[in-house]
Each structure stands twice: as C-alpha cells, then as structure tokens.
CSV table of C-alpha atoms in Angstrom, one decimal:
chain,number,residue,atom,x,y,z
A,29,PHE,CA,-17.1,49.9,-30.3
A,30,PRO,CA,-18.4,46.4,-31.0
A,31,SER,CA,-18.4,43.9,-28.1
A,32,HIS,CA,-15.7,41.3,-27.7
A,33,ASP,CA,-17.7,38.7,-29.5
A,34,THR,CA,-18.0,40.8,-32.7
A,35,VAL,CA,-14.5,42.4,-32.9
A,36,GLU,CA,-12.3,40.7,-35.3
A,37,LEU,CA,-8.8,42.0,-34.6
A,38,THR,CA,-5.9,39.8,-34.0
A,39,ILE,CA,-2.3,40.3,-32.9
A,40,ASN,CA,-0.7,39.1,-36.1
A,41,GLU,CA,3.1,39.4,-35.7
A,42,ILE,CA,5.4,40.4,-32.9
A,43,LEU,CA,9.1,41.4,-32.8
A,44,PHE,CA,10.0,41.2,-29.1
A,45,ASN,CA,13.8,40.7,-29.3
A,46,PRO,CA,15.0,43.4,-31.8
A,47,ARG,CA,18.5,43.8,-33.0
A,48,SER,CA,20.7,46.3,-31.3
A,49,GLY,CA,19.4,49.9,-32.0
A,50,ASP,CA,16.1,48.6,-33.3
A,51,HIS,CA,12.7,48.6,-31.6
A,52,ASP,CA,9.9,46.1,-30.7
A,53,PHE,CA,7.0,46.0,-33.1
A,54,LEU,CA,3.5,44.6,-32.9
A,55,GLU,CA,1.2,44.0,-35.9
A,56,ILE,CA,-2.6,43.7,-35.9
A,57,GLU,CA,-5.0,42.5,-38.5
A,58,ASN,CA,-8.6,43.4,-39.0
A,59,THR,CA,-10.2,40.1,-40.2
A,60,GLY,CA,-13.7,41.6,-40.0
A,61,GLN,CA,-16.0,43.4,-42.3
A,62,ARG,CA,-16.0,46.9,-40.8
A,63,GLY,CA,-13.4,49.6,-40.0
A,64,ILE,CA,-12.3,50.1,-36.4
A,65,ASP,CA,-11.0,53.4,-34.8
A,66,LEU,CA,-7.5,52.6,-33.5
A,67,ARG,CA,-7.9,55.2,-30.8
A,68,SER,CA,-10.2,52.8,-29.0
A,69,LEU,CA,-7.6,50.1,-28.6
A,70,ARG,CA,-5.4,49.5,-25.5
A,71,LEU,CA,-2.5,47.2,-25.0
A,72,SER,CA,-1.3,45.7,-21.7
A,73,LYS,CA,1.0,43.1,-20.3
A,74,ARG,CA,-0.3,40.4,-18.1
A,75,ILE,CA,1.9,40.2,-15.0
A,76,ASN,CA,1.0,37.6,-12.4
A,77,GLY,CA,-2.3,37.1,-14.1
A,78,GLU,CA,-3.3,40.8,-13.9
A,79,CYS,CA,-3.3,43.7,-16.5
A,80,THR,CA,-2.8,46.9,-14.6
A,81,THR,CA,-1.0,49.3,-17.0
A,82,PHE,CA,-2.7,50.2,-20.2
A,83,TYR,CA,-1.1,51.7,-23.3
A,84,GLN,CA,-2.9,53.5,-26.1
A,85,PRO,CA,-0.8,52.8,-29.2
A,86,ILE,CA,-2.6,55.3,-31.5
A,87,LYS,CA,-3.8,58.6,-30.3
A,88,ILE,CA,-4.7,60.2,-33.7
A,89,LEU,CA,-7.7,59.6,-35.8
A,90,ARG,CA,-6.9,56.4,-37.8
A,91,ASN,CA,-9.1,53.5,-38.7
A,92,ILE,CA,-8.0,50.0,-39.6
A,93,ALA,CA,-10.1,49.0,-42.6
A,94,PRO,CA,-11.5,45.5,-43.1
A,95,LYS,CA,-8.8,43.0,-44.0
A,96,GLU,CA,-6.1,45.6,-43.3
A,97,ILE,CA,-2.8,44.8,-41.6
A,98,LEU,CA,-1.1,47.5,-39.5
A,99,CYS,CA,2.3,47.3,-37.8
A,100,PHE,CA,2.9,49.6,-34.7
A,101,SER,CA,6.5,50.7,-34.4
A,102,GLU,CA,8.3,53.5,-32.6
A,103,ASP,CA,10.3,54.2,-35.7
A,104,PRO,CA,8.6,53.1,-39.0
A,105,GLN,CA,11.5,54.1,-41.2
A,106,LEU,CA,13.9,52.0,-39.2
A,107,THR,CA,11.6,49.1,-39.1
A,108,ALA,CA,11.2,49.3,-42.9
A,109,ALA,CA,15.0,49.6,-43.4
A,110,ASN,CA,15.7,46.6,-41.2
A,111,TYR,CA,13.0,44.4,-42.8
A,112,PRO,CA,13.0,44.9,-46.5
A,113,THR,CA,9.9,42.7,-47.1
A,114,ASN,CA,7.5,45.3,-45.7
A,115,ALA,CA,4.7,47.7,-46.5
A,116,LEU,CA,6.0,51.0,-45.2
A,117,HIS,CA,2.6,52.7,-45.6
A,118,GLN,CA,1.2,50.1,-43.2
A,119,ILE,CA,3.8,50.7,-40.5
A,120,VAL,CA,2.4,53.3,-38.1
A,121,GLN,CA,4.4,55.2,-35.6
A,122,SER,CA,3.4,54.4,-32.0
A,123,MET,CA,5.2,55.9,-29.1
A,124,ASP,CA,3.0,54.2,-26.5
A,125,LEU,CA,3.6,50.4,-27.1
A,126,CYS,CA,4.1,48.2,-24.1
A,127,SER,CA,7.6,46.9,-24.0
A,128,MET,CA,7.9,43.2,-24.6
A,129,ASN,CA,10.4,41.0,-22.8
A,130,ASP,CA,13.0,39.3,-24.9
A,131,ASP,CA,12.3,35.8,-23.5
A,132,SER,CA,8.6,35.5,-22.7
A,133,ASP,CA,5.6,37.7,-22.0
A,134,ALA,CA,1.8,38.0,-22.3
A,135,ILE,CA,0.5,40.9,-24.4
A,136,VAL,CA,-3.3,41.6,-24.3
A,137,LEU,CA,-5.3,43.7,-26.8
A,138,PHE,CA,-8.4,45.4,-25.3
A,139,ASN,CA,-11.2,47.5,-26.6
A,140,ALA,CA,-12.1,50.9,-25.0
A,141,HIS,CA,-14.6,49.1,-22.7
A,142,GLY,CA,-11.9,46.9,-21.2
A,143,ARG,CA,-13.0,43.7,-23.0
A,144,ILE,CA,-10.2,41.4,-24.3
A,145,ILE,CA,-10.0,41.3,-28.1
A,146,ASP,CA,-6.9,39.1,-28.4
A,147,GLU,CA,-4.0,37.8,-26.4
A,148,VAL,CA,-0.6,36.3,-27.1
A,149,ARG,CA,1.5,34.5,-24.5
A,150,TYR,CA,4.8,34.0,-26.3
A,151,ASN,CA,8.1,32.4,-25.4
A,152,THR,CA,11.4,32.6,-27.2
A,153,THR,CA,11.3,28.8,-27.4
A,154,TRP,CA,8.5,29.2,-29.9
A,155,HIS,CA,11.1,30.1,-32.5
A,156,ASN,CA,12.4,27.6,-35.0
A,157,ARG,CA,14.9,25.5,-33.1
A,158,LEU,CA,17.3,25.5,-36.1
A,159,LEU,CA,17.9,29.2,-35.7
A,160,GLU,CA,21.2,29.9,-33.9
A,161,ASP,CA,20.2,33.5,-33.0
A,162,VAL,CA,16.7,34.8,-32.8
A,163,GLU,CA,17.6,38.4,-32.2
A,164,GLY,CA,15.7,40.4,-34.9
A,165,VAL,CA,13.4,37.5,-35.8
A,166,SER,CA,9.7,38.0,-35.5
A,167,LEU,CA,7.0,35.5,-34.6
A,168,GLU,CA,4.3,35.4,-37.2
A,169,ARG,CA,0.8,34.1,-36.6
A,170,ARG,CA,-0.4,31.3,-38.8
A,171,SER,CA,-4.1,31.7,-38.4
A,172,ALA,CA,-6.4,34.3,-37.0
A,173,LYS,CA,-9.0,31.6,-36.3
A,174,GLU,CA,-6.6,29.8,-33.9
A,175,PRO,CA,-5.8,31.1,-30.4
A,176,GLY,CA,-2.9,33.6,-30.1
A,177,THR,CA,-1.9,31.8,-27.0
A,178,SER,CA,-1.1,28.5,-28.8
A,179,GLU,CA,2.6,27.9,-29.6
A,180,ASN,CA,1.5,25.9,-32.7
A,181,ASN,CA,-0.1,29.0,-34.2
A,182,TRP,CA,3.2,30.9,-34.4
A,183,LEU,CA,6.3,30.5,-36.6
A,184,SER,CA,9.6,32.4,-36.9
A,185,GLY,CA,9.8,34.9,-39.6
A,186,ARG,CA,11.4,33.4,-42.7
A,187,ALA,CA,15.0,34.2,-43.7
A,188,THR,CA,13.9,34.6,-47.3
A,189,ASN,CA,11.7,37.5,-46.1
A,190,GLY,CA,14.4,39.1,-43.8
A,191,PHE,CA,12.9,37.4,-40.7
A,192,ALA,CA,9.8,39.6,-40.6
A,193,THR,CA,7.0,41.0,-42.8
A,194,PRO,CA,5.9,44.2,-41.1
A,195,GLY,CA,2.6,45.5,-42.6
A,196,LEU,CA,2.2,42.5,-44.9
A,197,THR,CA,0.4,39.1,-44.8
A,198,ASN,CA,2.6,36.8,-42.9
A,199,ALA,CA,4.7,34.3,-44.8
A,200,ALA,CA,3.5,31.7,-42.2
A,201,ALA,CA,-0.2,32.5,-42.7
A,202,TYR,CA,-2.7,30.0,-44.0
A,203,SER,CA,-6.4,30.3,-44.3
A,204,ASN,CA,-8.6,27.6,-42.9
A,205,SER,CA,-10.5,27.4,-46.2
A,206,SER,CA,-7.3,26.4,-48.1
A,207,GLN,CA,-6.1,23.7,-45.7
A,208,ASP,CA,-5.3,20.4,-47.2
A,209,THR,CA,-7.9,17.7,-47.0
A,210,LEU,CA,-7.5,13.9,-47.5
A,211,SER,CA,-9.5,14.1,-50.7
A,212,ALA,CA,-6.9,16.5,-52.2
A,213,TRP,CA,-4.1,13.9,-51.8
A,214,SER,CA,-3.4,10.8,-53.8
A,215,LEU,CA,-0.7,8.2,-53.6
A,216,TYR,CA,1.0,6.7,-56.6
A,217,PRO,CA,1.7,3.8,-56.7
A,218,LYS,CA,-0.9,2.6,-54.4
A,219,VAL,CA,1.3,-0.1,-53.0
A,220,LEU,CA,4.5,0.8,-51.1
A,221,THR,CA,7.3,-1.7,-50.6
A,222,PRO,CA,10.2,-1.3,-48.1
C-alpha cells in the first residue's frame, strides 16, 4: 500500500444524521492514478484526540479505480431509494462502518500501516443555515485538494439532488483548475454610480 504522501483517497461525502429507518453513509474518492485495494482501508473515530477502535469497511476483494467514487452503506438499496440522484453500482455494502454522531464527530481514514489518509471533523453547524431540518441531508466535500477538516470545504447536499449524491460527483464539487480568476471577469459599464 502506498505511503500517506502518495495515497490520493479522500472522504468525499458523509451522511451522519439519516432519516428514521435509514443508515449513515460515507463516500470516498480516489483522486489518484492507480487502483487501491479497499481491504487495506480502516476507519476510526477520534475520541479525546485518540483513535482506538478500527473498522474495516470492505472485507472482500474490491479495488477503487483511479477517479472512482464509492459510497459505503449498510443497505445500498435503501440508500439508493432514499437518494434518487445516485449511482447504485457505486454504493457498496459495508457492515463495518463506524457510527457517526448526529451532531459532531471526527472520522479518520487509515491505510493498512496505520497512516492517516484523510480526516473529517464535522459539525451539524456546517450545514446551510437556511435548512430548517438537516435530518437526511449529507455534507458534500467541495475540493479534494482542501483539508477535510475545514468547514469551508463542505456544503449541504442540494435539495434539487434529493439532499445527497451517493456514488456520484458531488453537486458542491469544484476543481481547482476551473476556479474563477480575475482575468475571467469583466465589468460593464466600467463606471458604477450609486
């Protein structure tokens, strides 16, 4: 398994406060150029600064290909039914996900050697403040190049997409190569009056 410096996996989307009868889900994205054996991955929760219990989300032979997005869910069919903007073939059953608190938590992704690959420390306050109810609304990562621990790198799933996009590119995603630049903007007329 490549070292931490060369592994390009990110925690890409999380549903930590599911609707009644539904389950948490966690999505990862391989932003790199090589496939990675999912059996080598471990998840943990950071409690009082320590990770002591480790979960192996996938125990069967399954690779995540370059540029592939996979969603881990206890019940892929239910996840797909509850979130119609999905890629069912990219939702993988996982009976060994760490549970995520409904208000805040720290989820850490490790490789088989115990090196941290990615981490997200989320809080329900990261959701769009205009949402009256965030139950069943995922947080989607905006950029794999920005830290997963930054509130500014996460947005609530969009209502137009059913509040989550399991197995698909996030509606909130942007690539650093396509960010706006000052040279791409112009103002007409050049003079503004009050």
